[in-house]
Coordinates of C-alpha atoms and ligand atoms in Angstrom, one line a residue:
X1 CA 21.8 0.1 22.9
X2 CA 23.9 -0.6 19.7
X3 CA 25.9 2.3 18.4
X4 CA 25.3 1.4 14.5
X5 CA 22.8 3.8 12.7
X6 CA 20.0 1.9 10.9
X7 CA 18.0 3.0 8.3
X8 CA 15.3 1.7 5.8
X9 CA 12.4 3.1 3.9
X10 CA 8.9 2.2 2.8
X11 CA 7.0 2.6 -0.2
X12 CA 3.7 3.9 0.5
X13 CA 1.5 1.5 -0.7
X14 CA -1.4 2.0 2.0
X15 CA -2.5 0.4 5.1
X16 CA -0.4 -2.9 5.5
X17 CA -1.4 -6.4 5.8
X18 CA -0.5 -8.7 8.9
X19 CA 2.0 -10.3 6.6
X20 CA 3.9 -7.3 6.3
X21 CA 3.2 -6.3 10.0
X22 CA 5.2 -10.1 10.8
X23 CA 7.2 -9.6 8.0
X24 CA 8.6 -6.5 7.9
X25 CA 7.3 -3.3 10.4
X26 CA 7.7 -5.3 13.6
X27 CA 10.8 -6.4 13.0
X28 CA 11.6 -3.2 11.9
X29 CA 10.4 -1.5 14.9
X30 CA 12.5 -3.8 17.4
X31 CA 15.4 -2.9 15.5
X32 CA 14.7 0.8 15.3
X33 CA 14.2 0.5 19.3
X34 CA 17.9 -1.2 20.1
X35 CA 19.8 1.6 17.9
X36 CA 20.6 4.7 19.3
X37 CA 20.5 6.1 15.7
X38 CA 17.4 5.2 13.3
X39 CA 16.0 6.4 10.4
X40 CA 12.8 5.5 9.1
X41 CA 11.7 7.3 5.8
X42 CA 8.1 7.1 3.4
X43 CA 9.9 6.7 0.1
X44 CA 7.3 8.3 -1.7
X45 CA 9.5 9.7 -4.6
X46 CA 10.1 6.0 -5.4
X47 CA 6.4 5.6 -5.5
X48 CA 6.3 8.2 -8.2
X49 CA 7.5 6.2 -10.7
X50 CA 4.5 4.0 -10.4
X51 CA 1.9 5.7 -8.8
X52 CA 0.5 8.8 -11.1
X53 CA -2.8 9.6 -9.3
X54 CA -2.1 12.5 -6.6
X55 CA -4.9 11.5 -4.5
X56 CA -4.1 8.1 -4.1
X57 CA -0.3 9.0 -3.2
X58 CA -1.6 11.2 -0.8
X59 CA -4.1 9.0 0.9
X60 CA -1.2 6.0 0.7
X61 CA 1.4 8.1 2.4
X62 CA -1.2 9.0 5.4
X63 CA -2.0 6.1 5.8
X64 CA 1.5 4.0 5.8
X65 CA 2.4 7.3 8.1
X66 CA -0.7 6.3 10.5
X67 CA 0.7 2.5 10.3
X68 CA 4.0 3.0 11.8
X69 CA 2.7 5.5 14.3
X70 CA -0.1 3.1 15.4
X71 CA 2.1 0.5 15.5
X72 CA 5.0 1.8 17.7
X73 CA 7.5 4.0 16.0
X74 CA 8.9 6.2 18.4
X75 CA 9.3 9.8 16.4
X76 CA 11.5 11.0 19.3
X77 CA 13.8 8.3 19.0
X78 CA 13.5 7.5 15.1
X79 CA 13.6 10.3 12.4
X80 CA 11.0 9.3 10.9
X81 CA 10.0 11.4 7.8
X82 CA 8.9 11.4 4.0
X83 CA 11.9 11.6 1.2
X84 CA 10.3 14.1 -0.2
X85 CA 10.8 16.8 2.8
X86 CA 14.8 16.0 2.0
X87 CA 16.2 17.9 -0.8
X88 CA 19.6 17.0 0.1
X89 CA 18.5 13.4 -1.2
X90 CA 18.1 14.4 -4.5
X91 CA 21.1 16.7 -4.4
X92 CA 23.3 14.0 -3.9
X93 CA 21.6 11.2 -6.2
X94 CA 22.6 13.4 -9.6
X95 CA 26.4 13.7 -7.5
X96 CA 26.0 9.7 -7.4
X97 CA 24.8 8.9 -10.9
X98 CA 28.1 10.8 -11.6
X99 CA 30.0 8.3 -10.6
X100 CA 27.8 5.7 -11.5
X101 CA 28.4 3.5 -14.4
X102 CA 25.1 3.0 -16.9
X103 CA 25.6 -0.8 -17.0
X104 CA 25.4 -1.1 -12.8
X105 CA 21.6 0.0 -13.7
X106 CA 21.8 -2.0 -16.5
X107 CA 22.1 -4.9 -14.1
X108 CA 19.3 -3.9 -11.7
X109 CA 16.7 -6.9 -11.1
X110 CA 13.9 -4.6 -11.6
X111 CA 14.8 -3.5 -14.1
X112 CA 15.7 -6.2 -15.9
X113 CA 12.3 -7.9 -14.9
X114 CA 10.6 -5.0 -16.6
X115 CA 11.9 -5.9 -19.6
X116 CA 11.4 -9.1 -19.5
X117 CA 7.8 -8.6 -18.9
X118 CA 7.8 -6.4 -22.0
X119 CA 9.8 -9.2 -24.2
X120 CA 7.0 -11.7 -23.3
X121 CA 4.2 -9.3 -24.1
X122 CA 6.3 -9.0 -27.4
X123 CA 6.8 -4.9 -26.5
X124 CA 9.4 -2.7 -27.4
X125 CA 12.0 -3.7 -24.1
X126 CA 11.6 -0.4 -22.7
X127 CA 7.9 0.4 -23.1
X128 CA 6.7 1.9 -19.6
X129 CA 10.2 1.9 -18.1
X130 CA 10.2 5.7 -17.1
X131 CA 14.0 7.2 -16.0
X132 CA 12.7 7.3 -12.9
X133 CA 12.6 3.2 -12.8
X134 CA 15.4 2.9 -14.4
X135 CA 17.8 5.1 -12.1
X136 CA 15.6 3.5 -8.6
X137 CA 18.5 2.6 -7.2
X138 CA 21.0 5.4 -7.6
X139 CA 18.0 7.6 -5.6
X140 CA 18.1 4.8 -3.2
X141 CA 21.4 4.8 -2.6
X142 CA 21.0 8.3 -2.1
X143 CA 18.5 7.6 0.7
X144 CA 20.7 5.3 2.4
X145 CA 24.4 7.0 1.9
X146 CA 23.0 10.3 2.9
X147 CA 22.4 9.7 6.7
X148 CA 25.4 7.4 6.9
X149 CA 24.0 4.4 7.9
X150 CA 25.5 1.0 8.8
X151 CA 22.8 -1.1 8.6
X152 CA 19.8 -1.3 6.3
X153 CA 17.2 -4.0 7.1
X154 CA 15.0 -5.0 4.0
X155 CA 13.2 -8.5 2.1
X156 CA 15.3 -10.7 -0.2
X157 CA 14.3 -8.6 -3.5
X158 CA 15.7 -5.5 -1.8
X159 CA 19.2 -6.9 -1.1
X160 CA 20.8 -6.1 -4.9
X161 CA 20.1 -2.3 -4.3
X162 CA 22.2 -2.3 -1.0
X163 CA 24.9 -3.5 -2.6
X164 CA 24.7 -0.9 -5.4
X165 CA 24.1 1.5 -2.7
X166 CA 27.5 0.3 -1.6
X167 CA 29.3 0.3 -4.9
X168 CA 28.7 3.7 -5.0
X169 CA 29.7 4.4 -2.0
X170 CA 33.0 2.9 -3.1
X171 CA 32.7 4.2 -6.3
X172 CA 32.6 7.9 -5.1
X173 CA 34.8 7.2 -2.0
X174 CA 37.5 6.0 -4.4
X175 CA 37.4 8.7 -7.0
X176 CA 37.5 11.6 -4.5
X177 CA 37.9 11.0 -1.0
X178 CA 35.9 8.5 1.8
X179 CA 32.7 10.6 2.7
X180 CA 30.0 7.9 2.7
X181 CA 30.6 5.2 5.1
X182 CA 29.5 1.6 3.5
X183 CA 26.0 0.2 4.4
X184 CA 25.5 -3.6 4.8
X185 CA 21.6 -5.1 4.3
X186 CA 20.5 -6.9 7.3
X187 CA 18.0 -9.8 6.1
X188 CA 14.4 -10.2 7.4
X189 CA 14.4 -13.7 8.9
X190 CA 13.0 -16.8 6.7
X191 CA 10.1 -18.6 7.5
X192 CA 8.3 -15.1 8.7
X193 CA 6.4 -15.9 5.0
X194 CA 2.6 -15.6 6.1
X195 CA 0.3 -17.5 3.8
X196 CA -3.0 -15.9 3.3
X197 CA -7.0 -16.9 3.5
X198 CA -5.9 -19.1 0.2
X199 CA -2.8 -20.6 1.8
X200 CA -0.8 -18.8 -0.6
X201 CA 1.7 -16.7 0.3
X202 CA -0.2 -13.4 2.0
X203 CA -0.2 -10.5 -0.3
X204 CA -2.1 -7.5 -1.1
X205 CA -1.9 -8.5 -5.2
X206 CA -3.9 -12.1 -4.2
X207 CA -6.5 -10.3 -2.6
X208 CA -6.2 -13.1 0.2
X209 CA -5.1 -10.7 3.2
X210 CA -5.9 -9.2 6.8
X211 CA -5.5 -6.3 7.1
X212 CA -3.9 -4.7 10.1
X213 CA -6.2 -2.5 11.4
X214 CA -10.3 -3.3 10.7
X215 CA -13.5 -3.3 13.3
X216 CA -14.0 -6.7 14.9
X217 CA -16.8 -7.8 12.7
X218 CA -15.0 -7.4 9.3
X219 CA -12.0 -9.4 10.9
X220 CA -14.4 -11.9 12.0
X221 CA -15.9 -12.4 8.8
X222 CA -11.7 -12.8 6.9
X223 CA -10.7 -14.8 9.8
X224 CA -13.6 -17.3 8.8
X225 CA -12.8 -17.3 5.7
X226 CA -10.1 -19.2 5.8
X227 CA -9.8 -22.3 4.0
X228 CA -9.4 -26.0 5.9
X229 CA -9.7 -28.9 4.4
X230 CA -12.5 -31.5 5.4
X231 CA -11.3 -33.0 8.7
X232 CA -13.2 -34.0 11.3
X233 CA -12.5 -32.4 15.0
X234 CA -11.4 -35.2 16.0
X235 CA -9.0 -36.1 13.5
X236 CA -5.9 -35.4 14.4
X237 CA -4.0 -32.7 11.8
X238 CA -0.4 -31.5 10.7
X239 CA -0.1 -27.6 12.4
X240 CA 2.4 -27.0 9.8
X241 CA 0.0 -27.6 7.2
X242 CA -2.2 -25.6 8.4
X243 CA -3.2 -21.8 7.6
X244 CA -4.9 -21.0 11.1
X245 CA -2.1 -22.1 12.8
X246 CA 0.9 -20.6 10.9
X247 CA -1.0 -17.5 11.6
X248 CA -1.3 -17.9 15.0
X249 CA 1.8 -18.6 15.8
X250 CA 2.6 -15.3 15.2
X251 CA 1.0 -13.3 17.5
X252 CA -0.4 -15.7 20.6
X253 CA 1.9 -15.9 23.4
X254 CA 4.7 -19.6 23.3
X255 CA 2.3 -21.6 25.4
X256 CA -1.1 -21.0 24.1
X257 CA 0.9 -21.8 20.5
X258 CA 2.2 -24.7 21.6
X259 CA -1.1 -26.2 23.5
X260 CA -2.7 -25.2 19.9
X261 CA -0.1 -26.9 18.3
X262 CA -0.5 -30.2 20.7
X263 CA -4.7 -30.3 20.1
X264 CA -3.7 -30.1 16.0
X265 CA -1.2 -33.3 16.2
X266 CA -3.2 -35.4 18.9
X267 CA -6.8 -35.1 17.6
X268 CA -9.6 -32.8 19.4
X269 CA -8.7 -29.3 18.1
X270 CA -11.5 -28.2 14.9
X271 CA -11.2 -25.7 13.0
X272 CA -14.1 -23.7 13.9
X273 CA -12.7 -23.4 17.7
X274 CA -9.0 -22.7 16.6
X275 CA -10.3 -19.7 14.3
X276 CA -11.8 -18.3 17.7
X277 CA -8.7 -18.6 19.3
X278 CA -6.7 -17.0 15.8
X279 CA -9.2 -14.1 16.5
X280 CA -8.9 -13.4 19.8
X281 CA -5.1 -13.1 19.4
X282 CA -5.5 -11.2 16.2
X283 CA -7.7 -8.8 18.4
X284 CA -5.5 -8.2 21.0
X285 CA -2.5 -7.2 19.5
X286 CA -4.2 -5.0 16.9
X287 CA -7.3 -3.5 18.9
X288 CA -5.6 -0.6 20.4
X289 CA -3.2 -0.2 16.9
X290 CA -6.7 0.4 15.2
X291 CA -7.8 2.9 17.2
X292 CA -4.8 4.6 17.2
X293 CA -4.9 4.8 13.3
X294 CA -8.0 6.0 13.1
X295 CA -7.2 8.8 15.4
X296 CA -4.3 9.4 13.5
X297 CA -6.6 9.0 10.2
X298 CA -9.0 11.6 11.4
X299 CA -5.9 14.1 12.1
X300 CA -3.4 14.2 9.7
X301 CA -2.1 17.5 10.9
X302 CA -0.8 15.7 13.8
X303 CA 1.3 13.1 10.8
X304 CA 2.4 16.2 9.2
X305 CA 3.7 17.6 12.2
X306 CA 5.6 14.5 13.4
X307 CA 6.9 14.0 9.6
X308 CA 7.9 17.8 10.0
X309 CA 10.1 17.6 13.2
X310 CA 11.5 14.5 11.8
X311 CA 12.7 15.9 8.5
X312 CA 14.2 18.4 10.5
X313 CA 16.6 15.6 12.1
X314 CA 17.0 13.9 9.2
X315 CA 18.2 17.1 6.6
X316 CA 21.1 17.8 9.6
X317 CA 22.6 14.6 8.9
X318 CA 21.5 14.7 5.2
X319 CA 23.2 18.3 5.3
X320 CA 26.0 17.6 6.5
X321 CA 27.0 14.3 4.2
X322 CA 26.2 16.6 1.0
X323 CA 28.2 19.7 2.4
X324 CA 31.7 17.1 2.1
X325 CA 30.4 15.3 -0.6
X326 CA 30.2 18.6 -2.8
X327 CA 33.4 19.8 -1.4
X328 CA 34.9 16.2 -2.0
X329 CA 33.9 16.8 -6.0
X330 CA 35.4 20.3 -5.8
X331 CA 32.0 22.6 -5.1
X332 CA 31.4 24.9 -2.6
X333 CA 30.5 22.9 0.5
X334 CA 27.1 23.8 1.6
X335 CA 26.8 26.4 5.2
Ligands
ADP1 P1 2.3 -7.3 -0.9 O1 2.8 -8.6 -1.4 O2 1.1 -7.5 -0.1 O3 2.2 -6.3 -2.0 P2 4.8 -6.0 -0.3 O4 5.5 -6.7 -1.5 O5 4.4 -4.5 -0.5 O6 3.5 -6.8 0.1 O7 5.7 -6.2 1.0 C1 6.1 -5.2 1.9 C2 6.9 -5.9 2.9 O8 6.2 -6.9 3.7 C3 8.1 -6.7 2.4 O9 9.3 -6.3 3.2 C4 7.8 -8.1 2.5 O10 8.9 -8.9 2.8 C5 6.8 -8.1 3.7 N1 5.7 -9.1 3.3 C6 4.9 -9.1 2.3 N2 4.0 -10.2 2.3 C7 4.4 -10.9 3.4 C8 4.0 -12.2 3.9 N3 3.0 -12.8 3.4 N4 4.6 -12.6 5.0 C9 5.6 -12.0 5.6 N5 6.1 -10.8 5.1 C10 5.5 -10.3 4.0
LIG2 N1 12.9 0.2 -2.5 C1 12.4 -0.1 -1.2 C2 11.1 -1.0 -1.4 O1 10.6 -1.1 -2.5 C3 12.0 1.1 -0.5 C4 13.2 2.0 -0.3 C5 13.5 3.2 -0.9 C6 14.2 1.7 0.7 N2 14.6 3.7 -0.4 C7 15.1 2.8 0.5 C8 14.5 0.7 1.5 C9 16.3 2.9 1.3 C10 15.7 0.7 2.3 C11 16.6 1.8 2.2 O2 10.7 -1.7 -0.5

């Protein structure tokens, strides 16, 4: 078990695709299993700044809530909990943006990409680009610095907001005195990119994704909509090319991938039959997780009570880092 305390959060966007299942939870979950201290938060204030429809932030944190649980978090191990239930996060984000200077946020990709996007459009700069946006990562530094984590594991676009999350660590820890300890991003690993029933890359903005968790006859029906090219069964054909096989790479077990894999590059393996065998693995790692969800689903009193205990975990920690960081500033420390 490693000592480090690890921590990341997710935007609630609804139920996930298998892309970000490969991508993103599972690893997420191993990683949460080997620490002895984890975190795992719905950042659904970040969402906010987007997402202005109550109903549909409700229904998208339940369900990314049901996601995790059906997929594996461990709520006794892992505090898992929504941002929201923290209000030492929030606390400590307007303590931060003290110390933060304006041109750090300035610098921020998405921000800057927002912009852009306006330029093009031939908009005012800042048309859209609520304060909530445009601070994202001071409150995500918050998030991070509050529970004192070592080790944050998030995609490539993610990486510039853990190291603003540790300027400001530096920034505070230098003014006043060290309370925040420095957090490092840990990468998801490359070539994890799943390409979707197109062959582009998978994503819920394509419209060209599997969902995790679906009956067996709606999987059926994406899974065979995949597109192949025109070859022949008997042809043989480049795996790594391939959509059917990228995908199931990722979830049959080494030698059923590789005998897949062999049937591709020597001739004798069609389309039709490897899509059977893309199915069947599809259905065995997520038969169970769908049940689970809907369970889940069709209770969320049971998510809110698992959310509840873990906020309770969480605010100790959160509690505590605020209580030094106020009487670091000069406050009154917090009882
Ligand atoms: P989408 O593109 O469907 O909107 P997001 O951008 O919300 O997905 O991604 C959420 C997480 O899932 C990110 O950490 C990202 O790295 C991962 N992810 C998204 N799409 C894929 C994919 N096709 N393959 C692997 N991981 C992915
Ligand atoms: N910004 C992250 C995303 O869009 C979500 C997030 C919020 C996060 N706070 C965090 C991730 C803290 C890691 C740590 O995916």
């Amino acid at each position: 078990m490693i000592g480090k305390t690890i921590l990341t959060g997710v935007k609630p966007t609804g139920a996930p695709h298998i892309g970000n299942y490969v991508g993103a939870i599972r690893p997420a979950l191993a990683l949460s299993a080997a620490h002895e201290n984890s975190y795992l938060f719905i950042a659904d204030y970040h969402a906010l700044n987007a997402v202005h429809d109550p109903s549909a932030l409700r229904k998208d944190n339940y369900q990314v809530a049901a996601a995790w649980l059906a997929l594996g978090i461990d709520p006794e191990r892992t505090a898992f909990y929504r941002q929201s239930d923290i209000p030492e996060i929030f606390e400590l984000a307007t303590l931060l943006s003290t110390v933060t200077p304006k041109g750090l946020m300035d610098r921020a990709h998405s921000y800057k990409a927002a912009m852009d996007k306006n330029r093009e459009a031939n908009r005012d700069v800042d048309a859209d680009v609520n304060m909530g946006l445009y601070t994202y990562p001071i409150l995500m530094a918050a998030d991070i610095l509050a529970m004192q984590s070592d080790m944050v594991p998030v995609g490539k676009d993610q990486v510039q907001h853990i190291e603003f999350a540790r300027d400001m660590a530096g920034y505070f820890n230098n003014t006043f005195t060290p309370v925040f300890k420095l957090p490092k991003h840990q990468l998801e690993k490359e070539g994890s990119l799943l390409p979707g029933l197109d062959g582009r890359k998978m994503s819920k903005s394509y419209n060209n994704h599997i969902p995790v968790f679906m009956d067996k006859n709606a999987r059926k029906k994406l899974v065979m909509k995949i597109v192949t090219d025109s070859k022949l069964p008997e042809e043989p054909k480049n795996p790594d090319e391939n959509t059917i096989f990228q995908l199931y790479s990722h979830f049959a077990d080494a030698d059923k991938i590789n005998s897949m894999r062999k049937a591709f590059e020597n001739g004798g393996m069609g389309y039709g039959d490897a899509k059977k065998l893309l199915l069947e693995a599809l259905e065995k790692t997520f038969e169970n997780p769908t049940q689970l969800y809907n369970e889940y689903m069709a209770d969320t009193s049971r998510i809110d009570d698992l959310l509840a205990k873990g906020a309770e975990k969480a605010r100790k920690t959160a509690h505590e880092t605020l209580s030094k960081a106020r009487e670091a500033v000069g406050l009154k420390p917090l009882r």
